[in-house]
mmCIF file of C-alpha atoms in Angstrom:
data_model
loop_
_atom_site.group_PDB
_atom_site.id
_atom_site.type_symbol
_atom_site.label_atom_id
_atom_site.label_comp_id
_atom_site.label_asym_id
_atom_site.label_seq_id
_atom_site.Cartn_x
_atom_site.Cartn_y
_atom_site.Cartn_z
ATOM 1 C CA MET A 1 173.181 206.616 189.552
ATOM 2 C CA GLY A 2 170.451 204.428 190.925
ATOM 3 C CA LEU A 3 166.708 205.120 190.985
ATOM 4 C CA GLU A 4 166.623 206.553 194.545
ATOM 5 C CA MET A 5 165.385 210.149 194.715
ATOM 6 C CA ASP A 6 167.050 212.466 197.059
ATOM 7 C CA GLU A 7 165.461 215.837 197.794
ATOM 8 C CA ALA A 8 168.709 217.436 196.365
ATOM 9 C CA PHE A 9 167.351 216.768 192.944
ATOM 10 C CA TYR A 10 163.978 218.512 193.609
ATOM 11 C CA GLN A 11 163.472 221.703 191.582
ATOM 12 C CA ASP A 12 161.645 224.557 193.184
ATOM 13 C CA PRO A 13 157.939 224.262 192.313
ATOM 14 C CA GLU A 14 158.086 227.157 189.723
ATOM 15 C CA HIS A 15 160.768 225.383 187.848
ATOM 16 C CA ARG A 16 159.397 221.920 187.641
ATOM 17 C CA PRO A 17 158.472 220.591 184.272
ATOM 18 C CA LYS A 18 154.929 220.582 183.166
ATOM 19 C CA PRO A 19 153.233 217.231 182.354
ATOM 20 C CA THR A 20 153.183 218.306 178.667
ATOM 21 C CA VAL A 21 155.439 220.489 176.741
ATOM 22 C CA GLY A 22 154.989 221.735 173.169
ATOM 23 C CA GLU A 23 157.339 220.871 170.248
ATOM 24 C CA ALA A 24 159.573 223.626 169.065
ATOM 25 C CA GLY A 25 158.794 223.210 165.394
ATOM 26 C CA GLU A 26 159.633 226.863 164.865
ATOM 27 C CA ILE A 27 163.391 226.396 165.597
ATOM 28 C CA PRO A 28 164.987 227.032 162.238
ATOM 29 C CA LEU A 29 166.261 223.982 160.333
ATOM 30 C CA ILE A 30 169.104 225.173 158.184
ATOM 31 C CA ASP A 31 170.829 223.165 155.343
ATOM 32 C CA LEU A 32 174.603 223.815 155.351
ATOM 33 C CA SER A 33 175.255 222.046 152.018
ATOM 34 C CA PRO A 34 176.077 225.409 150.374
ATOM 35 C CA LEU A 35 179.292 225.433 152.452
ATOM 36 C CA ALA A 36 180.424 222.286 150.656
ATOM 37 C CA ALA A 37 179.457 223.402 147.213
ATOM 38 C CA GLU A 38 181.783 224.705 144.451
ATOM 39 C CA SER A 39 182.979 228.074 144.745
ATOM 40 C CA ALA A 40 180.493 229.806 142.284
ATOM 41 C CA GLU A 41 177.537 227.956 143.767
ATOM 42 C CA ALA A 42 178.569 228.685 147.362
ATOM 43 C CA GLN A 43 178.805 232.400 146.626
ATOM 44 C CA GLN A 44 175.366 232.420 145.086
ATOM 45 C CA ALA A 45 173.873 230.592 147.944
ATOM 46 C CA LEU A 46 175.793 232.389 150.704
ATOM 47 C CA PRO A 47 173.449 235.520 151.143
ATOM 48 C CA GLY A 48 170.338 233.336 151.728
ATOM 49 C CA LEU A 49 172.246 231.184 154.227
ATOM 50 C CA LEU A 50 173.460 234.199 156.103
ATOM 51 C CA ASP A 51 169.847 235.611 156.335
ATOM 52 C CA GLN A 52 168.738 232.178 157.903
ATOM 53 C CA VAL A 53 171.610 232.191 160.379
ATOM 54 C CA GLU A 54 171.105 235.776 161.317
ATOM 55 C CA ALA A 55 167.358 235.183 161.879
ATOM 56 C CA ALA A 56 167.949 232.134 163.953
ATOM 57 C CA CYS A 57 170.526 233.692 166.214
ATOM 58 C CA ARG A 58 168.481 236.834 166.566
ATOM 59 C CA ASP A 59 165.048 235.274 167.216
ATOM 60 C CA TRP A 60 165.942 231.904 168.904
ATOM 61 C CA GLY A 61 169.542 231.699 169.811
ATOM 62 C CA PHE A 62 169.095 228.070 168.575
ATOM 63 C CA LEU A 63 169.160 226.333 165.157
ATOM 64 C CA GLN A 64 169.256 222.814 163.804
ATOM 65 C CA VAL A 65 171.642 222.014 160.970
ATOM 66 C CA VAL A 66 171.732 219.239 158.356
ATOM 67 C CA ASN A 67 174.282 218.438 155.671
ATOM 68 C CA HIS A 68 176.773 219.749 158.172
ATOM 69 C CA GLY A 69 179.747 217.620 157.066
ATOM 70 C CA VAL A 70 180.326 215.745 160.282
ATOM 71 C CA PRO A 71 180.526 212.003 159.279
ATOM 72 C CA LEU A 72 177.766 209.987 160.965
ATOM 73 C CA GLU A 73 180.115 207.128 161.601
ATOM 74 C CA LEU A 74 182.244 209.334 163.887
ATOM 75 C CA LEU A 75 179.154 210.235 165.912
ATOM 76 C CA GLU A 76 177.970 206.702 166.078
ATOM 77 C CA GLY A 77 181.351 205.391 167.292
ATOM 78 C CA LEU A 78 181.450 207.892 170.126
ATOM 79 C CA GLN A 79 177.786 207.172 171.077
ATOM 80 C CA LEU A 80 178.519 203.440 171.247
ATOM 81 C CA ALA A 81 181.580 204.109 173.411
ATOM 82 C CA ALA A 82 179.669 206.370 175.705
ATOM 83 C CA ARG A 83 176.966 203.664 176.203
ATOM 84 C CA GLU A 84 179.584 201.154 177.163
ATOM 85 C CA PHE A 85 181.306 203.544 179.594
ATOM 86 C CA PHE A 86 178.107 204.586 181.496
ATOM 87 C CA ALA A 87 177.027 200.929 181.745
ATOM 88 C CA LEU A 88 180.225 200.151 183.874
ATOM 89 C CA PRO A 89 179.953 199.678 187.610
ATOM 90 C CA ALA A 90 180.116 202.829 189.620
ATOM 91 C CA GLU A 91 183.560 201.937 191.045
ATOM 92 C CA GLU A 92 185.054 201.645 187.650
ATOM 93 C CA LYS A 93 183.679 205.034 186.403
ATOM 94 C CA ALA A 94 184.924 206.551 189.747
ATOM 95 C CA GLN A 95 188.525 205.835 188.650
ATOM 96 C CA VAL A 96 188.377 208.691 186.296
ATOM 97 C CA ARG A 97 186.305 210.902 188.636
ATOM 98 C CA ARG A 98 187.029 214.613 188.256
ATOM 99 C CA ASP A 99 187.595 216.942 191.221
ATOM 100 C CA ALA A 100 188.026 220.651 191.995
ATOM 101 C CA MET A 101 191.609 220.533 190.857
ATOM 102 C CA ASN A 102 190.865 218.927 187.415
ATOM 103 C CA PRO A 103 187.408 219.377 185.774
ATOM 104 C CA TRP A 104 188.087 216.750 183.109
ATOM 105 C CA GLY A 105 186.684 213.271 183.888
ATOM 106 C CA TYR A 106 183.623 211.598 185.191
ATOM 107 C CA TYR A 107 181.040 213.171 187.591
ATOM 108 C CA GLU A 108 177.645 212.175 188.931
ATOM 109 C CA GLY A 109 176.906 215.088 191.308
ATOM 110 C CA GLU A 110 176.752 218.254 189.165
ATOM 111 C CA HIS A 111 174.464 221.068 190.161
ATOM 112 C CA THR A 112 172.743 223.749 188.002
ATOM 113 C CA LYS A 113 171.205 226.702 189.764
ATOM 114 C CA ASN A 114 172.231 225.008 192.956
ATOM 115 C CA VAL A 115 169.953 222.027 192.397
ATOM 116 C CA ARG A 116 171.502 218.649 191.618
ATOM 117 C CA ASP A 117 171.052 217.370 188.005
ATOM 118 C CA TRP A 118 169.597 213.957 187.215
ATOM 119 C CA LYS A 119 172.590 212.811 185.111
ATOM 120 C CA GLU A 120 176.157 211.418 184.761
ATOM 121 C CA VAL A 121 178.734 212.993 182.631
ATOM 122 C CA LEU A 122 182.279 212.515 181.286
ATOM 123 C CA ASP A 123 184.107 215.555 180.152
ATOM 124 C CA PHE A 124 187.180 215.756 178.103
ATOM 125 C CA MET A 125 188.928 218.642 176.126
ATOM 126 C CA VAL A 126 189.505 218.451 172.395
ATOM 127 C CA PRO A 127 191.546 218.394 170.317
ATOM 128 C CA GLY A 128 194.460 218.302 172.768
ATOM 129 C CA GLU A 129 194.928 216.279 176.063
ATOM 130 C CA ALA A 130 195.728 219.047 178.524
ATOM 131 C CA THR A 131 195.408 222.719 179.063
ATOM 132 C CA VAL A 132 197.240 225.230 181.328
ATOM 133 C CA LEU A 133 195.190 227.704 183.429
ATOM 134 C CA ALA A 134 197.839 230.393 183.906
ATOM 135 C CA ALA A 135 197.998 232.228 187.244
ATOM 136 C CA LYS A 136 197.053 235.575 185.634
ATOM 137 C CA ASP A 137 193.836 233.966 184.324
ATOM 138 C CA GLN A 138 192.626 232.864 187.691
ATOM 139 C CA GLY A 139 193.448 235.821 190.012
ATOM 140 C CA ASP A 140 197.229 234.854 190.426
ATOM 141 C CA ARG A 141 196.267 231.830 192.487
ATOM 142 C CA GLY A 142 199.022 229.804 190.754
ATOM 143 C CA SER A 143 199.047 227.915 187.526
ATOM 144 C CA GLU A 144 196.997 224.697 187.079
ATOM 145 C CA ILE A 145 197.178 221.986 184.412
ATOM 146 C CA TRP A 146 193.922 220.163 183.518
ATOM 147 C CA ARG A 147 194.492 216.835 181.954
ATOM 148 C CA ASN A 148 191.988 214.487 180.262
ATOM 149 C CA GLN A 149 191.286 211.240 182.167
ATOM 150 C CA TRP A 150 190.438 208.383 179.989
ATOM 151 C CA PRO A 151 189.027 205.088 181.324
ATOM 152 C CA GLU A 152 190.562 201.772 180.534
ATOM 153 C CA CYS A 153 187.153 200.545 179.289
ATOM 154 C CA PRO A 154 185.989 200.978 176.631
ATOM 155 C CA PRO A 155 189.427 201.249 175.070
ATOM 156 C CA GLN A 156 188.235 203.012 171.976
ATOM 157 C CA LEU A 157 186.598 205.858 173.707
ATOM 158 C CA ARG A 158 189.726 208.184 173.607
ATOM 159 C CA ASP A 159 190.261 207.722 169.877
ATOM 160 C CA ALA A 160 186.441 208.083 169.153
ATOM 161 C CA GLY A 161 186.217 211.188 171.163
ATOM 162 C CA GLN A 162 189.110 212.947 169.634
ATOM 163 C CA ARG A 163 188.221 211.966 166.061
ATOM 164 C CA TYR A 164 184.577 213.289 166.545
ATOM 165 C CA GLY A 165 186.020 216.295 168.280
ATOM 166 C CA ARG A 166 188.208 217.325 165.415
ATOM 167 C CA ALA A 167 185.337 216.894 162.914
ATOM 168 C CA VAL A 168 182.987 218.988 164.953
ATOM 169 C CA GLU A 169 185.670 221.643 165.482
ATOM 170 C CA GLU A 170 185.774 222.173 161.743
ATOM 171 C CA LEU A 171 182.081 222.674 161.711
ATOM 172 C CA ALA A 172 182.243 225.050 164.726
ATOM 173 C CA PHE A 173 184.754 227.221 162.906
ATOM 174 C CA LYS A 174 182.516 227.394 159.870
ATOM 175 C CA LEU A 175 179.569 228.488 161.976
ATOM 176 C CA LEU A 176 181.699 231.050 163.740
ATOM 177 C CA GLU A 177 182.620 232.468 160.404
ATOM 178 C CA LEU A 178 178.975 232.576 159.328
ATOM 179 C CA ILE A 179 178.045 234.472 162.485
ATOM 180 C CA SER A 180 180.898 236.886 162.031
ATOM 181 C CA LEU A 181 179.631 237.693 158.498
ATOM 182 C CA THR A 182 176.123 238.263 159.859
ATOM 183 C CA LEU A 183 177.580 240.853 162.210
ATOM 184 C CA GLY A 184 179.059 242.696 159.148
ATOM 185 C CA LEU A 185 182.708 241.601 160.066
ATOM 186 C CA PRO A 186 185.270 239.526 158.026
ATOM 187 C CA ALA A 187 184.682 235.828 158.063
ATOM 188 C CA LYS A 188 187.592 235.068 160.226
ATOM 189 C CA ARG A 189 187.363 237.974 162.633
ATOM 190 C CA LEU A 190 186.654 235.790 165.712
ATOM 191 C CA ASN A 191 189.064 232.928 164.805
ATOM 192 C CA GLU A 192 192.026 234.642 166.636
ATOM 193 C CA PHE A 193 190.238 234.206 170.066
ATOM 194 C CA PHE A 194 190.567 230.453 169.702
ATOM 195 C CA GLU A 195 194.328 230.418 169.059
ATOM 196 C CA GLY A 196 196.796 230.261 171.887
ATOM 197 C CA GLY A 197 198.374 227.911 174.296
ATOM 198 C CA SER A 198 195.476 227.373 176.665
ATOM 199 C CA PRO A 199 192.473 225.941 174.872
ATOM 200 C CA SER A 200 189.222 225.377 176.702
ATOM 201 C CA THR A 201 186.950 223.635 174.129
ATOM 202 C CA PHE A 202 185.556 220.327 175.443
ATOM 203 C CA ILE A 203 183.126 217.519 174.839
ATOM 204 C CA ARG A 204 180.634 216.224 177.323
ATOM 205 C CA LEU A 205 179.113 212.770 177.285
ATOM 206 C CA ASN A 206 175.681 213.044 179.014
ATOM 207 C CA TYR A 207 173.819 210.071 180.301
ATOM 208 C CA TYR A 208 170.273 210.545 181.803
ATOM 209 C CA PRO A 209 168.997 207.445 183.553
ATOM 210 C CA PRO A 210 165.223 206.751 183.824
ATOM 211 C CA CYS A 211 163.931 209.005 186.744
ATOM 212 C CA PRO A 212 161.395 207.781 189.102
ATOM 213 C CA ALA A 213 159.987 211.357 189.667
ATOM 214 C CA PRO A 214 160.432 213.379 186.248
ATOM 215 C CA HIS A 215 157.840 215.814 187.503
ATOM 216 C CA LEU A 216 160.145 216.894 190.313
ATOM 217 C CA ALA A 217 163.623 216.815 188.752
ATOM 218 C CA LEU A 218 165.536 217.961 185.566
ATOM 219 C CA GLY A 219 168.473 216.296 183.764
ATOM 220 C CA VAL A 220 169.898 219.652 183.697
ATOM 221 C CA GLY A 221 168.169 222.735 185.170
ATOM 222 C CA ARG A 222 167.506 225.928 183.349
ATOM 223 C CA HIS A 223 170.656 227.689 182.254
ATOM 224 C CA LYS A 224 172.547 229.498 179.398
ATOM 225 C CA ASP A 225 175.883 228.209 178.014
ATOM 226 C CA ALA A 226 178.921 230.294 179.077
ATOM 227 C CA GLY A 227 180.971 229.672 176.019
ATOM 228 C CA ALA A 228 180.750 230.815 172.391
ATOM 229 C CA LEU A 229 178.913 228.042 170.697
ATOM 230 C CA THR A 230 177.486 224.678 171.536
ATOM 231 C CA VAL A 231 177.087 221.902 168.985
ATOM 232 C CA LEU A 232 174.801 219.174 170.375
ATOM 233 C CA ALA A 233 174.094 215.701 169.100
ATOM 234 C CA GLN A 234 171.173 214.033 170.852
ATOM 235 C CA ASP A 235 169.656 210.556 170.513
ATOM 236 C CA ASP A 236 166.004 209.733 169.561
ATOM 237 C CA VAL A 237 164.575 210.014 173.055
ATOM 238 C CA GLY A 238 164.438 213.908 173.202
ATOM 239 C CA GLY A 239 164.339 216.081 176.265
ATOM 240 C CA LEU A 240 165.968 219.263 175.306
ATOM 241 C CA ASP A 241 163.638 222.154 176.137
ATOM 242 C CA VAL A 242 164.160 225.813 174.916
ATOM 243 C CA LYS A 243 162.515 228.796 176.385
ATOM 244 C CA ARG A 244 160.654 230.474 173.531
ATOM 245 C CA ARG A 245 161.341 234.292 173.669
ATOM 246 C CA SER A 246 157.871 235.277 172.322
ATOM 247 C CA ASP A 247 156.048 234.062 175.358
ATOM 248 C CA GLY A 248 158.424 232.483 177.793
ATOM 249 C CA GLU A 249 156.965 228.939 177.367
ATOM 250 C CA TRP A 250 159.250 225.854 177.307
ATOM 251 C CA VAL A 251 159.236 223.986 174.021
ATOM 252 C CA ARG A 252 160.801 220.609 173.189
ATOM 253 C CA VAL A 253 163.321 220.363 170.405
ATOM 254 C CA LYS A 254 162.285 217.329 168.392
ATOM 255 C CA PRO A 255 165.109 215.028 167.389
ATOM 256 C CA ILE A 256 165.744 214.952 163.600
ATOM 257 C CA PRO A 257 167.944 212.201 162.382
ATOM 258 C CA GLY A 258 171.219 213.425 160.998
ATOM 259 C CA SER A 259 170.865 216.831 162.479
ATOM 260 C CA LEU A 260 173.004 218.712 165.023
ATOM 261 C CA ILE A 261 171.601 221.434 167.289
ATOM 262 C CA ILE A 262 173.542 224.747 167.656
ATOM 263 C CA ASN A 263 173.124 227.296 170.195
ATOM 264 C CA VAL A 264 174.621 230.785 170.796
ATOM 265 C CA GLY A 265 176.488 231.163 174.012
ATOM 266 C CA ASP A 266 177.106 234.089 176.432
ATOM 267 C CA ILE A 267 180.393 234.942 174.697
ATOM 268 C CA ILE A 268 178.715 235.596 171.439
ATOM 269 C CA GLN A 269 176.045 237.693 173.266
ATOM 270 C CA VAL A 270 178.893 239.865 174.693
ATOM 271 C CA TRP A 271 180.885 239.978 171.472
ATOM 272 C CA SER A 272 177.800 241.017 169.580
ATOM 273 C CA ASN A 273 176.890 243.693 172.189
ATOM 274 C CA ASP A 274 173.522 242.069 172.688
ATOM 275 C CA LYS A 275 172.540 241.693 169.033
ATOM 276 C CA TYR A 276 172.448 237.999 169.649
ATOM 277 C CA GLU A 277 171.270 236.586 173.023
ATOM 278 C CA SER A 278 172.222 233.167 174.437
ATOM 279 C CA ALA A 279 168.938 231.206 175.030
ATOM 280 C CA GLU A 280 167.783 229.654 178.311
ATOM 281 C CA HIS A 281 167.408 225.840 178.023
ATOM 282 C CA ARG A 282 167.083 222.734 180.204
ATOM 283 C CA VAL A 283 166.749 219.004 179.896
ATOM 284 C CA SER A 284 163.728 217.028 180.978
ATOM 285 C CA VAL A 285 163.907 213.469 181.854
ATOM 286 C CA ASN A 286 161.496 210.587 181.834
ATOM 287 C CA SER A 287 160.658 207.425 183.869
ATOM 288 C CA GLU A 288 161.017 204.874 181.111
ATOM 289 C CA ARG A 289 163.923 205.460 178.741
ATOM 290 C CA GLU A 290 167.543 206.337 179.300
ATOM 291 C CA ARG A 291 168.812 209.227 177.132
ATOM 292 C CA PHE A 292 172.220 210.132 175.814
ATOM 293 C CA SER A 293 173.518 213.424 174.312
ATOM 294 C CA ILE A 294 176.889 214.866 173.305
ATOM 295 C CA PRO A 295 177.447 218.537 173.495
ATOM 296 C CA PHE A 296 180.591 220.102 171.976
ATOM 297 C CA PHE A 297 181.321 223.274 173.884
ATOM 298 C CA PHE A 298 183.374 225.635 171.549
ATOM 299 C CA ASN A 299 185.260 228.003 173.737
ATOM 300 C CA PRO A 300 188.145 230.521 173.294
ATOM 301 C CA ASP A 301 191.620 230.372 174.691
ATOM 302 C CA MET A 302 191.802 230.792 178.386
ATOM 303 C CA SER A 303 193.719 234.017 178.078
ATOM 304 C CA THR A 304 190.941 235.796 176.179
ATOM 305 C CA MET A 305 189.405 239.026 177.506
ATOM 306 C CA ILE A 306 185.739 238.996 176.627
ATOM 307 C CA GLU A 307 184.078 242.297 175.455
ATOM 308 C CA ALA A 308 182.031 243.793 172.780
ATOM 309 C CA LEU A 309 183.964 243.907 169.462
ATOM 310 C CA GLU A 310 185.245 247.389 168.740
ATOM 311 C CA GLU A 311 183.576 247.329 165.225
ATOM 312 C CA LEU A 312 180.204 247.021 166.899
ATOM 313 C CA VAL A 313 180.466 249.828 169.454
ATOM 314 C CA SER A 314 180.233 253.577 168.997
ATOM 315 C CA ASP A 315 179.167 256.696 170.992
ATOM 316 C CA GLY A 316 175.597 255.774 170.183
ATOM 317 C CA ALA A 317 176.004 252.248 170.970
ATOM 318 C CA PRO A 318 178.402 251.809 173.803
ATOM 319 C CA ARG A 319 179.746 248.582 175.287
ATOM 320 C CA LYS A 320 177.046 246.931 177.432
ATOM 321 C CA TYR A 321 179.537 244.665 179.465
ATOM 322 C CA GLU A 322 182.604 245.234 181.299
ATOM 323 C CA ALA A 323 185.493 243.178 179.964
ATOM 324 C CA TYR A 324 186.175 239.869 181.774
ATOM 325 C CA ASN A 325 188.826 237.182 181.611
ATOM 326 C CA TRP A 326 187.472 233.941 180.143
ATOM 327 C CA GLY A 327 189.910 231.618 182.074
ATOM 328 C CA MET A 328 188.925 233.083 185.342
ATOM 329 C CA PHE A 329 185.161 233.104 184.390
ATOM 330 C CA PHE A 330 185.395 229.482 183.271
ATOM 331 C CA LYS A 331 187.394 228.284 186.316
ATOM 332 C CA THR A 332 184.740 229.963 188.709
ATOM 333 C CA ARG A 333 181.928 228.250 186.749
ATOM 334 C CA LYS A 334 183.662 224.767 187.012
ATOM 335 C CA ASP A 335 184.189 225.239 190.675
ATOM 336 C CA SER A 336 180.438 225.814 191.236
ATOM 337 C CA ASN A 337 179.605 222.350 189.790
ATOM 338 C CA PHE A 338 180.830 220.631 193.005
ATOM 339 C CA GLY A 339 177.980 221.550 195.420
ATOM 340 C CA LYS A 340 175.482 224.096 196.552
ATOM 341 C CA LEU A 341 176.624 227.758 196.705
ATOM 342 C CA ALA A 342 175.499 230.439 198.988
ATOM 343 C CA ALA A 343 174.709 232.616 195.976
ATOM 344 C CA GLU A 344 174.136 232.384 192.213
ATOM 345 C CA ASN A 345 177.306 231.311 190.320
ATOM 346 C CA ILE A 346 178.916 233.729 188.030
ATOM 347 C CA GLN A 347 176.969 234.991 185.020
ATOM 348 C CA ILE A 348 177.566 237.614 182.373
ATOM 349 C CA HIS A 349 174.777 239.880 183.754
ATOM 350 C CA HIS A 350 177.376 240.462 186.672
ATOM 351 C CA PHE A 351 179.441 242.388 184.142
ATOM 352 C CA LYS A 352 176.494 244.282 182.673
ATOM 353 C CA LYS A 353 177.098 248.010 182.624
ATOM 354 C CA ASN A 354 174.600 250.493 183.926
ATOM 355 C CA THR A 355 173.870 252.475 180.875
ATOM 356 C CA GLN A 356 171.054 254.659 182.240
#
């Protein structure tokens, strides 16, 4: 991506970033070391940890974690490979360019809220190499097989991506179990939704070049994540902005060395019947420094029907959303990345029930 500035990148005036943005010091920083402690110590520390996770999910939808167990050398290896890949000539990156038939690969023209993002990405699923989107999970339009596309250079990217992915998946399951406990459910209650023959968890390598007009564009426009959980590693440049629920202001998440940023996605919102809400966020860019980040999108099996968990609904607290098929939802969202649509792409509020 060069430094030319097409109007396709321009945000509407009301969504353009302000010249200054506050730092989100209030976003909870949670130490996960009790998860690695001996059994007796872990049991003693667990109630306090659950209180912190519950408050973060309820009040922010975001948290930062330290002592999370993901080896730093795995992250650094993938970061180095990502830098090498995005430094390649455009024609080399285009050899693994994704398309409407396969969402895994390189892309430089993604849209959020129908405005083009100032970024380049490389997406690949983990821990496998391919997933099948069955006909029944996309409106009986025929099965599709999505396969990872790995560039020839750098040759270590594939191994680095999969090794990092396996480590973060372990953390994601631990976080999922903590969230399940905060909902008053057994720790492994949600794990079954991530088992099956059509996984959809994936990693994205993000590259945000210096932008000639950072007051007009965004690296990623305002959005909420559609999946269950996102585990984000960002570099020291910063640029992730979260909308604070108390006043609707955008605040910057300060990079903390060794930390990972976790946010609740739409699926957790639906499963919890709105106890937890996915938070709106965006990525601001700057004119001087390139920025890299690596989100891990923890998603259920494609065949999963998403609805409020039966233990959390009653006559007095009915389900707030109609059930929807995750594979069809995911496919529709992926299709919307390839250009401007005539209407808003699919969101969970389209499944919201009228409870009045």
